[in-house]
Short mmCIF file of C-alpha atoms and ligand atoms in Angstrom, two decimals:
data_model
loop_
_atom_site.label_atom_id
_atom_site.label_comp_id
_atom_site.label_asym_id
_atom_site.label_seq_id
_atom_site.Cartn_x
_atom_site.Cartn_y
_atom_site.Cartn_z
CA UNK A 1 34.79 6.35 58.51
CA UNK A 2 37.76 6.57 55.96
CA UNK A 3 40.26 9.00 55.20
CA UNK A 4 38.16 9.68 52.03
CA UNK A 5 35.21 11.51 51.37
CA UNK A 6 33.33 7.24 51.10
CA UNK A 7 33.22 4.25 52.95
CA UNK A 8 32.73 2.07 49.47
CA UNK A 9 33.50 2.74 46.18
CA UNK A 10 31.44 0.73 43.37
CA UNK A 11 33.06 -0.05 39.60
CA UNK A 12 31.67 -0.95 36.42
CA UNK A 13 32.96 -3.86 34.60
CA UNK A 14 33.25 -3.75 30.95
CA UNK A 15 35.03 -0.22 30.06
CA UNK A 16 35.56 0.78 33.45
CA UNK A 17 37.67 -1.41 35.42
CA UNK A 18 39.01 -4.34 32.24
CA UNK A 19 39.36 -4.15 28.76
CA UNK A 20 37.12 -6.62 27.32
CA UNK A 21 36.29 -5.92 23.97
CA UNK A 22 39.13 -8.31 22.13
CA UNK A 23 37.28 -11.09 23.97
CA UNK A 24 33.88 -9.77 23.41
CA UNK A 25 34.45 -9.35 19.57
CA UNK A 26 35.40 -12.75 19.42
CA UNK A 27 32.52 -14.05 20.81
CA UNK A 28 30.52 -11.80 18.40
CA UNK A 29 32.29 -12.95 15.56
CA UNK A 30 32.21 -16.38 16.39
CA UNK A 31 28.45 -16.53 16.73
CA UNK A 32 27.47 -14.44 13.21
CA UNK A 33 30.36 -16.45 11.55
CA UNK A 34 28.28 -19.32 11.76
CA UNK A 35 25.74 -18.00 9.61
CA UNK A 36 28.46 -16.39 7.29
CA UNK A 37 28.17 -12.92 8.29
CA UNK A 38 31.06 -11.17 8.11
CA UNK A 39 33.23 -10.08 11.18
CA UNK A 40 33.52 -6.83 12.87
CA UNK A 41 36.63 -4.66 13.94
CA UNK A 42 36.72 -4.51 17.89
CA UNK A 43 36.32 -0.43 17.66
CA UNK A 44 32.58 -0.99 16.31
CA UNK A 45 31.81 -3.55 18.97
CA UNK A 46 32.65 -1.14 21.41
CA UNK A 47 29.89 1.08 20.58
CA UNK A 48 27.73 -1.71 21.38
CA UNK A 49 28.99 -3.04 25.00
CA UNK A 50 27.07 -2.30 27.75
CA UNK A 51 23.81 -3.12 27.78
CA UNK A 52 24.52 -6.82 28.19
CA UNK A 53 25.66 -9.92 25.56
CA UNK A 54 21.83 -9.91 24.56
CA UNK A 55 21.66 -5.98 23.23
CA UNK A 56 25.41 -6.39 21.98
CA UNK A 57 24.68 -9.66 19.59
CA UNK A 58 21.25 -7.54 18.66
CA UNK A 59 23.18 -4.85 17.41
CA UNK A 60 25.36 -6.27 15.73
CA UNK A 61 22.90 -8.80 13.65
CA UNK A 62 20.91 -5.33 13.30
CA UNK A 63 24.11 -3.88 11.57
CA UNK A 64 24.32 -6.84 9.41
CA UNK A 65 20.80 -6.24 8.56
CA UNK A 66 19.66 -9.34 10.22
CA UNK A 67 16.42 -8.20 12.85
CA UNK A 68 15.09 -11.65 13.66
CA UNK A 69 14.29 -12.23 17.15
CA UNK A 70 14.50 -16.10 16.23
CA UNK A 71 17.75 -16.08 14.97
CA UNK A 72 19.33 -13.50 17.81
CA UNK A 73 17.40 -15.85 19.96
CA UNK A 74 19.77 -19.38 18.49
CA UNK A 75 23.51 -17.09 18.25
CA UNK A 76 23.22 -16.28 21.69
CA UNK A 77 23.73 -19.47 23.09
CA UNK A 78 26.87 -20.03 20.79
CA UNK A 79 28.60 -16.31 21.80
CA UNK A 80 28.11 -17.39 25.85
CA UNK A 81 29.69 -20.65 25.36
CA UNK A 82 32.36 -19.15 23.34
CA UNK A 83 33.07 -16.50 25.75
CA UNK A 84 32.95 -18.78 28.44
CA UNK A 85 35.68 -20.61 27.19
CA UNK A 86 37.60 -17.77 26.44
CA UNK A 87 36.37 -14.84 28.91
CA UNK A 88 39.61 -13.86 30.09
CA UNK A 89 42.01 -14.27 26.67
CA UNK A 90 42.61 -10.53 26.19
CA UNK A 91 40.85 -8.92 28.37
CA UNK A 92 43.23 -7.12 31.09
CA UNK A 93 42.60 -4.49 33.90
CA UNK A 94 42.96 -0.43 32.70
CA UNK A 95 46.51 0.65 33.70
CA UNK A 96 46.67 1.96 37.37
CA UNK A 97 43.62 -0.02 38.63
CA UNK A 98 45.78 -2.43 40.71
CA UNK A 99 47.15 0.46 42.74
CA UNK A 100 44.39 2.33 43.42
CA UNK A 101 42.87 -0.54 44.51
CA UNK A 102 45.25 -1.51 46.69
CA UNK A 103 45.75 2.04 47.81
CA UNK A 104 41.58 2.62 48.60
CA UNK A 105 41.33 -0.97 50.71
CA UNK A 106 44.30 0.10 52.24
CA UNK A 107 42.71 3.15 53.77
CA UNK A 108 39.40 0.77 54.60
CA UNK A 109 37.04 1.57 52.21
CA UNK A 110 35.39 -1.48 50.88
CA UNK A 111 35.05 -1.86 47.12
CA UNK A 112 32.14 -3.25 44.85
CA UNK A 113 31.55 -4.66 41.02
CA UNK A 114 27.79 -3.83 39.68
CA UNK A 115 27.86 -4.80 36.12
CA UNK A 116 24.98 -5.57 33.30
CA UNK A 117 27.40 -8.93 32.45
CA UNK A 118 25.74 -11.92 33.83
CA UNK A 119 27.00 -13.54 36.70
CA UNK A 120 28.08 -16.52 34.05
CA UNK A 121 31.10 -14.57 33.18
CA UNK A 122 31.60 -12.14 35.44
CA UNK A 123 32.33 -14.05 38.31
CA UNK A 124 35.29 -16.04 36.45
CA UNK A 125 36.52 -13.49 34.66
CA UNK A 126 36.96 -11.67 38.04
CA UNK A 127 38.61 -14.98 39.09
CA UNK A 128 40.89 -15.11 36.45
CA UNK A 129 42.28 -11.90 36.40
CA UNK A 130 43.01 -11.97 40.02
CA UNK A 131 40.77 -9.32 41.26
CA UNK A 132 38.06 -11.31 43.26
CA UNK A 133 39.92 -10.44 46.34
CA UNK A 134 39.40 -6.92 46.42
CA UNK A 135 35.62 -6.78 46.27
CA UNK A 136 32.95 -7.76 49.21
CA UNK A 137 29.99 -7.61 46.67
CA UNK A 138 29.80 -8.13 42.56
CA UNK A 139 26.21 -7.84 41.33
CA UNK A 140 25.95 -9.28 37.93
CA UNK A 141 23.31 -8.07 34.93
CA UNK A 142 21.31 -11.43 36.30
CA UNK A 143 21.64 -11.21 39.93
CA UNK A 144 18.39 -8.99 40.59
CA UNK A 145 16.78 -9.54 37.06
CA UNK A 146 17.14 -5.83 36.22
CA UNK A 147 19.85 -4.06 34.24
CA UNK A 148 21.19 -0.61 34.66
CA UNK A 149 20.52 2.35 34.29
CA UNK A 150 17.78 0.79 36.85
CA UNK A 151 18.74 1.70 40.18
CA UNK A 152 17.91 -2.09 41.88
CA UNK A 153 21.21 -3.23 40.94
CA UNK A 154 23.27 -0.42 42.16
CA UNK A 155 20.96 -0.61 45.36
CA UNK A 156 21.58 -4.42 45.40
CA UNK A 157 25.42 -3.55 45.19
CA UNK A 158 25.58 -1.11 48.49
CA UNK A 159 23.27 -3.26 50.30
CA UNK A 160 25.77 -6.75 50.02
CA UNK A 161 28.60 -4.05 50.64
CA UNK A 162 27.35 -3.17 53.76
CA UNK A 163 25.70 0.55 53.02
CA UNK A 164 27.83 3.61 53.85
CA UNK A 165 28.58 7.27 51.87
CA UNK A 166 29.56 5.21 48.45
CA UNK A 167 30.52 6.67 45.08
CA UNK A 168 30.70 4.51 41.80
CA UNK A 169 33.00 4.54 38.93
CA UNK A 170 31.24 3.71 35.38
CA UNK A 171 32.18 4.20 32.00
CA UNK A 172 28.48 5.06 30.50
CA UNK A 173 24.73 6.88 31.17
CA UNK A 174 23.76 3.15 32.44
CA UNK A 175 26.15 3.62 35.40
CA UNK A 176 25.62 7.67 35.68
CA UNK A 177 21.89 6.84 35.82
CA UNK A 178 21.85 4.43 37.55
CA UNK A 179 23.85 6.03 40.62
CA UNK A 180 21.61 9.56 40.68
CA UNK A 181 18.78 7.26 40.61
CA UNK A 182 20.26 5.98 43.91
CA UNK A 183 21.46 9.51 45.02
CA UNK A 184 24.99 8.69 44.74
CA UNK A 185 27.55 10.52 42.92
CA UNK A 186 29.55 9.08 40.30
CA UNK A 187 32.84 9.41 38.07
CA UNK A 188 33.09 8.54 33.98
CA UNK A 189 36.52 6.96 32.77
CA UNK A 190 36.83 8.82 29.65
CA UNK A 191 39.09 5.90 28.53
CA UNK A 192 36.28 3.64 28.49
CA UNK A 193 33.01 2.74 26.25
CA UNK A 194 31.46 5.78 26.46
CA UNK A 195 28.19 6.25 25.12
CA UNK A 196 28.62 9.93 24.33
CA UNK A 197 31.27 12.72 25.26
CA UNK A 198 32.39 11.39 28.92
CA UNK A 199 31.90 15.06 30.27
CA UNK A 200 28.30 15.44 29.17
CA UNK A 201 27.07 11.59 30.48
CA UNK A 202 25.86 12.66 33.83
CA UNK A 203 28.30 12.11 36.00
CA UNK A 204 30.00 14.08 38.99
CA UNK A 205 33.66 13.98 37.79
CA UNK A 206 35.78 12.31 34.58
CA UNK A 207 39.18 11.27 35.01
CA UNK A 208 41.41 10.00 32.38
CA UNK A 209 43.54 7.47 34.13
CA UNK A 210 43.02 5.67 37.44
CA UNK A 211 46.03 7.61 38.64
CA UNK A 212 43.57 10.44 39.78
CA UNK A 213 41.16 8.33 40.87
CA UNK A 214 42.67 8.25 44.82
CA UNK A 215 43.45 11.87 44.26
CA UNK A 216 40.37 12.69 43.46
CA UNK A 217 38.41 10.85 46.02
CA UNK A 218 40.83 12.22 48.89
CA UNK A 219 40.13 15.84 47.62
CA UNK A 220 36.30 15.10 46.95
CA UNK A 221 34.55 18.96 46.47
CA UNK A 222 31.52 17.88 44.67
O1 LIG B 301 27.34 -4.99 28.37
C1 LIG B 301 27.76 -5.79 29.23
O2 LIG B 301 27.73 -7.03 29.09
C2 LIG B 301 28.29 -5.32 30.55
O3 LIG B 301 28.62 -4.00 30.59
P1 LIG B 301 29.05 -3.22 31.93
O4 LIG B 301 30.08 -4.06 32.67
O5 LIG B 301 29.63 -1.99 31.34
O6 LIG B 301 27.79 -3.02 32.72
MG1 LIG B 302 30.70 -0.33 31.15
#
């Protein structure tokens, strides 16, 4: 048991707990430049994060009117190494994660990553930003072969966590889904890449900042 109303508390990667979209961009534009396409601003490849690299590249060929599954199938390779090599260049944690991280392990509840990124990335990107330390389990996109808004992911997650009342903190309808698929409530970052108004994605609560994150889970009356 925990002060708080859960024993583990589950984040989203991309839009929820870092910023990745300079990084991600690049990676995009890297891979179309090589076929001359032209680049695209980081607000329009926000709209496409979240669904993993694969859907993200596919978009964004599909908005350069490019739909061939041969040539999304030969770019992909190029934006994973080029985001390999530079996974962690701009991307940076939302403001007032660090502290409410430290403040939730401090009262014992264990914290989680379940993310559609494959492991490939996520794992040093987690590294690199110094935030591998706070987390018992980090399911990648690849780690169980299905993406969210399937459940077997999020289930995945709370099983390597060790089970217990858990909540989990997304940023879209992948992670809302995903977690009442499960039976578990959940909490939209308005601040993220939200596929639609944050308030109407699914989720138990929205908060704006991570500052009312601890607040909220310490006065949980959903
Ligand atoms: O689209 C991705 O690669 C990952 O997105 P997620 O961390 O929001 O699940
Ligand atoms: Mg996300």
């Amino acid at each position: 048991m925990t002060e708080f109303a859960f024993d583990l508390i589950g984040f989203d990667l991309d839009g929820t707990l870092l910023e990745t979209c300079g990084d991600l961009t690049a990676a995009v534009n890297h891979a179309i430049g090589t076929i001359g396409l032209a680049p695209f601003a980081e607000a329009e490849i926000r709209t496409y994060v979240g669904k993993g690299a694969r859907v993200m590249l596919r978009r964004a060929l599909a908005a350069s009117g490019q739909e061939d599954p041969a040539l999304l199938e030969r770019l992909l390779p190029l934006l994973f190494d080029h985001y390999e090599a530079h996974v962690a260049v701009h991307s940076h944690p939302y403001p007032g994660l660090i502290d409410a991280l430290e403040e939730l392990r401090g009262a014992g509840v264990r914290l989680a990553v379940c993310t559609n990124k494959i492991e490939r990335f996520t794992l040093p990107l987690i590294e690199k930003l110094n935030l591998a330390e706070y987390f018992c389990a980090v399911i990648g996109g690849d780690t169980t072969g299905l993406l969210k808004p399937d459940p077997a992911p999020l289930r995945a997650m709370v099983e390597k966590a060790g089970g217990g009342r858990c909540l989990f903190v997304g940023d879209s309808s992948n992670d809302t889904l995903a977690a009442a698929a499960l039976g578990v409530p959940s909490v939209v970052v308005s601040f993220g890449y939200c596929d639609g108004p944050p308030a109407e994605l699914g989720g138990t609560a929205v908060i704006d900042h991570f500052d009312e994150l601890v607040p909220l889970v310490r006065n949980w009356n959903h």
